[in-house]
Coordinates of C-alpha atoms in Angstrom, one line a residue:
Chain R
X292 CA -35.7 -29.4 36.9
X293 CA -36.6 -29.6 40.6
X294 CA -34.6 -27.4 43.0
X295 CA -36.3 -28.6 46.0
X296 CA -37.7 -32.6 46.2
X297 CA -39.5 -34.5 48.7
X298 CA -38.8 -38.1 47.1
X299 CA -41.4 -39.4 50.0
X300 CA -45.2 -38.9 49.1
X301 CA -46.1 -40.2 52.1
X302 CA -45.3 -41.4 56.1
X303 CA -47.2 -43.6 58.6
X304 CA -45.5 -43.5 62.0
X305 CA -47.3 -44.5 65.4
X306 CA -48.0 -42.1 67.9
X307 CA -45.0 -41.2 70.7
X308 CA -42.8 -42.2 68.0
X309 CA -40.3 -40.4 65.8
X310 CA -41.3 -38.8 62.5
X311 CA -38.4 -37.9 59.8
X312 CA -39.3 -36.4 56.9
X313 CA -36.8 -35.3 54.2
X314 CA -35.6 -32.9 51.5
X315 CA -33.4 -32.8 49.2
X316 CA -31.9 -29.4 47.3
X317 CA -29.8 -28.6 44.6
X318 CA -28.6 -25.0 44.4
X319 CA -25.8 -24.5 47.7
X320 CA -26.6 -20.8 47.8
X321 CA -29.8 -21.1 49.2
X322 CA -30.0 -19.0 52.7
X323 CA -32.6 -20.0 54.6
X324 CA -34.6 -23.4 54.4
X325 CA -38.5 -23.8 55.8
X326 CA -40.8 -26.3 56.4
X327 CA -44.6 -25.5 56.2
X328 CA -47.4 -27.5 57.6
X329 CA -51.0 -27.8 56.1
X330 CA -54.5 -29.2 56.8
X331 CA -56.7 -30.0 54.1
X332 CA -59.0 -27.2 52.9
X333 CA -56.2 -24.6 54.6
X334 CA -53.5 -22.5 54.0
X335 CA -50.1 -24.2 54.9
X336 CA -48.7 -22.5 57.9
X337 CA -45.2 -22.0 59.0
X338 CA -43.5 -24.3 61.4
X339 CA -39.9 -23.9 61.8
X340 CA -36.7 -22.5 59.4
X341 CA -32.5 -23.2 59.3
X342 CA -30.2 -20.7 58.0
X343 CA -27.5 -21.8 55.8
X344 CA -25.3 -21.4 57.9
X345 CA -26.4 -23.8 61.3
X346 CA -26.6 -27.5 61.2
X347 CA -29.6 -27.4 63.4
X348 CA -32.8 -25.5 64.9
X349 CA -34.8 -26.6 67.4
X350 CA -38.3 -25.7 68.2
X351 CA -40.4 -28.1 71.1
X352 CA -40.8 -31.1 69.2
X353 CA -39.5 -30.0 66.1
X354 CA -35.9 -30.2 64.9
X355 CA -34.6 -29.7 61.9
X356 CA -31.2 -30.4 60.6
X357 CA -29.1 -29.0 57.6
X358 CA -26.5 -31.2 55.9
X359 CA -25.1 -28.9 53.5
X360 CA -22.1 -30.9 52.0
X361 CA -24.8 -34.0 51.2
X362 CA -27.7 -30.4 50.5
X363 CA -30.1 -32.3 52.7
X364 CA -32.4 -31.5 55.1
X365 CA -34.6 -33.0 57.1
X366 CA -37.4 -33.0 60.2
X367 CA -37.8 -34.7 63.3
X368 CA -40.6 -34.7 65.5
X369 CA -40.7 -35.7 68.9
X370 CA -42.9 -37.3 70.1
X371 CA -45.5 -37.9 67.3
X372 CA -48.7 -36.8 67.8
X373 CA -52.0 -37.7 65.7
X374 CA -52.6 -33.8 65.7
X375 CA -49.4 -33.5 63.6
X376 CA -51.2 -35.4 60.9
X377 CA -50.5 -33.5 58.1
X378 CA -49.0 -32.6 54.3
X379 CA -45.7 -30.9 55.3
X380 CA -43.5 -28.6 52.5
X381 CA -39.9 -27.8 52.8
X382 CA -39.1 -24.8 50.8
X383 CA -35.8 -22.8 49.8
X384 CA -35.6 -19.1 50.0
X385 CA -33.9 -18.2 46.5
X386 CA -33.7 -14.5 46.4
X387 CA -36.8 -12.8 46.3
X388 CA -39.4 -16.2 46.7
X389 CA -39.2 -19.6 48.1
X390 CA -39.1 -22.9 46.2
X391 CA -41.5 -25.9 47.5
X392 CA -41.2 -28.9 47.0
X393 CA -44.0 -31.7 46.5
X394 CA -44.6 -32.9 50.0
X395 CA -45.2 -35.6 52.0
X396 CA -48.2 -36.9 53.9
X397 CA -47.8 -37.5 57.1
X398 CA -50.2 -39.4 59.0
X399 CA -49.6 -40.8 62.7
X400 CA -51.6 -43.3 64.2
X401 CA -52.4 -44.4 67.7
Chain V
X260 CA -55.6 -9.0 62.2
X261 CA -57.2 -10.8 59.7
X262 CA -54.0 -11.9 58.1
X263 CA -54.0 -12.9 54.5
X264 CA -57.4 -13.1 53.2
X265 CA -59.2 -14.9 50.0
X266 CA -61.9 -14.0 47.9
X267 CA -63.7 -16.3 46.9
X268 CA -63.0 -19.6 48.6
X269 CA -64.9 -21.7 45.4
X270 CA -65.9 -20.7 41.9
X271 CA -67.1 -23.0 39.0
X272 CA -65.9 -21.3 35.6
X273 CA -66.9 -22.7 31.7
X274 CA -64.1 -22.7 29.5
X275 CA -62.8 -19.3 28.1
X276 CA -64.8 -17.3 30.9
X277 CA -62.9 -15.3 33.0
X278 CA -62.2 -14.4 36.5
X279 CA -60.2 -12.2 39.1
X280 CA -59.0 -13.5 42.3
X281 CA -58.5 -11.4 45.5
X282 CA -55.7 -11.2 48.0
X283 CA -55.5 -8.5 50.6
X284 CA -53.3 -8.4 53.5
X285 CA -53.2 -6.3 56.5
X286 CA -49.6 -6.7 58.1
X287 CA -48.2 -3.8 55.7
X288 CA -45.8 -6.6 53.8
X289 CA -44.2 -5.8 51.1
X290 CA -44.3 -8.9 49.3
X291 CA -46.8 -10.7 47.9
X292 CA -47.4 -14.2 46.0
X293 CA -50.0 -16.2 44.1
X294 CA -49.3 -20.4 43.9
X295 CA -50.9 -23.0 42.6
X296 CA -51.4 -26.6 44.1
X297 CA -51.7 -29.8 42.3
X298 CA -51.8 -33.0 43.7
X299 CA -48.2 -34.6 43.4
X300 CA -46.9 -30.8 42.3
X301 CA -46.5 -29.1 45.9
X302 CA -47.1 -25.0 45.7
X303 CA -45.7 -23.7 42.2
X304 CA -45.3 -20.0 42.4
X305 CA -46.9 -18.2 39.5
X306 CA -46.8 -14.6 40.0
X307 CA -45.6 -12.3 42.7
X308 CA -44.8 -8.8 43.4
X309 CA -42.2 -6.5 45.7
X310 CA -43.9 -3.5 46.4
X311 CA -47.0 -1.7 45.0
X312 CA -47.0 -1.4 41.1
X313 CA -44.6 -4.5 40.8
X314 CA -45.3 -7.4 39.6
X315 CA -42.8 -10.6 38.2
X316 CA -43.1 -14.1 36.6
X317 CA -42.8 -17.2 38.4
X318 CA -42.8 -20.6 37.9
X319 CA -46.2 -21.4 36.2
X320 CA -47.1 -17.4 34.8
X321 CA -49.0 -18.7 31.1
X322 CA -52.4 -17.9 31.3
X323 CA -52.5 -15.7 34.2
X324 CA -52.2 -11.9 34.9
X325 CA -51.7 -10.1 38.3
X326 CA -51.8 -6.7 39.2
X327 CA -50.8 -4.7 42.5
X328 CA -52.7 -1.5 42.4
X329 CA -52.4 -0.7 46.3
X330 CA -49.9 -2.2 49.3
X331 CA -52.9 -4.3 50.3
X332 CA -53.7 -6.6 47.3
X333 CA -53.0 -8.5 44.7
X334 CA -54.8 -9.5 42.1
X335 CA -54.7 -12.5 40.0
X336 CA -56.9 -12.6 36.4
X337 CA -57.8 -15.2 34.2
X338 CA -58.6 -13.8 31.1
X339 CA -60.1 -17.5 29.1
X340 CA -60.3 -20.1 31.8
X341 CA -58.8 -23.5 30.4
X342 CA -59.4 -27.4 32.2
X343 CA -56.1 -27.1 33.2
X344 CA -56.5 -24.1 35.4
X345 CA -58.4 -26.2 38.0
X346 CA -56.5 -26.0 41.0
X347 CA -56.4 -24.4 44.2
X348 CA -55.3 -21.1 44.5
X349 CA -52.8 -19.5 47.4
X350 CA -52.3 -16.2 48.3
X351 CA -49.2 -15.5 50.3
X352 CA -47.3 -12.4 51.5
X353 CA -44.2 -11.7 53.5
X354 CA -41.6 -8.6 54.5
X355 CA -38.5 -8.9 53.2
X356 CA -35.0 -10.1 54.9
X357 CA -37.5 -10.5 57.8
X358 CA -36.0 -13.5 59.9
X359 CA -35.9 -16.4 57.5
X360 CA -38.2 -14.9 54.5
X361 CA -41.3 -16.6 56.3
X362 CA -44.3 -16.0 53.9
X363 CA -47.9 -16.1 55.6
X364 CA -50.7 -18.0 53.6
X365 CA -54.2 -17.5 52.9
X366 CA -57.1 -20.0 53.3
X367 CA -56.7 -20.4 49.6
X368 CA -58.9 -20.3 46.6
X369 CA -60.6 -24.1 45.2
X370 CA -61.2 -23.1 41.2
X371 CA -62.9 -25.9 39.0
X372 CA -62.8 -24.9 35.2
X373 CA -65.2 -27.1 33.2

């Protein structure tokens, strides 16, 4: 039973534009929520995190909202870049450890 | 700071060989995680460990052992490699209550088991 899902495998969005990428939770008493970015043949990398309790964080480009009565989540990034071109994680913290979910792709073309 | 670091980054294994994977850190964390990736699976946690001489089940623990012998590493063993052990191998670590539990990654670890 997933705790965490990214129901999109994958993105395409143009450069300049906006990317939205989404995640879905189950359990309401997770604290914090992440989103991780990673290049192939790397380690994924940290990018920006919500507590529970905020409806949004803001980071540069990066914004990520918290709907906690729907347990959704989701990141925007402003303006897309083809840098940003990427496999990008959310993740719950549950206690002790985080929960990932699968992912999506995200690729941005010029 | 070298961060979290992987040894090795690619190994070839026959079936019921086995093999230990190292993770050692060097931003005194006191947490520390192996995953697993698989294409359409995201990062499944297997093993991790609170503090030196802990260790705890994750998702994915079955065939696997881990040990945290000093601060700096953890190990992760396969006693008899299986096919179904090929994956690629993270090593994370993180301090605890620190901001928003942000764990740092290593390079990871690309195991093929024939």
């Amino acid at each position: 039973d997933q705790q965490v899902k990214q129901n999109s495998p994958s993105l395409s969005v143009q450069e300049g534009r906006i990317s939205i990428l989404n995640c879905d939770y189950t359990n309401s008493m997770f604290d914090y929520f992440l989103w991780y970015k990673k290049y192939p043949a790397e380690g994924p990398t940290f990018l920006i995190s919500i507590s529970s309790i905020k409806d949004k964080n803001e980071d540069g480009r990066f914004t990520v909202f918290l709907n906690k009565s729907a347990k959704h989540l989701s990141l925007h990034i402003v303006p897309s870049q083809p840098g940003d071109s990427a496999v990008y994680f959310c993740a719950a913290s549950d206690t002790d450890k985080l929960i990932f979910g699968t992912g999506t792709r995200l690729q941005v073309f010029p | 700071n070298a961060g979290v670091t992987q040894t090795p980054k690619f190994r070839v294994l026959k079936t019921g060989q086995s093999m230990t994977l190292l993770c050692a850190q060097d931003m005194n964390h006191e947490y520390m995680y192996w995953y697993r990736q698989d294409p359409g699976m995201g990062l499944r946690l297997i093993h991790y460990s609170v503090g030196e001489g802990t260790t705890a089940k994750g998702e994915v623990p079955d065939g696997y052992n881990v040990s945290r012998l000093k601060k700096q590493n953890f190990l992760l063993g396969l006693e008899s490699a299986a096919p179904s052990q090929t994956s690629v191998y993270f090593c994370a670590s993180s301090y605890p209550r620190l901001a928003s539990d942000e764990q740092f990654f290593g390079p990871g670890t690309r195991l093929t088991v024939l």
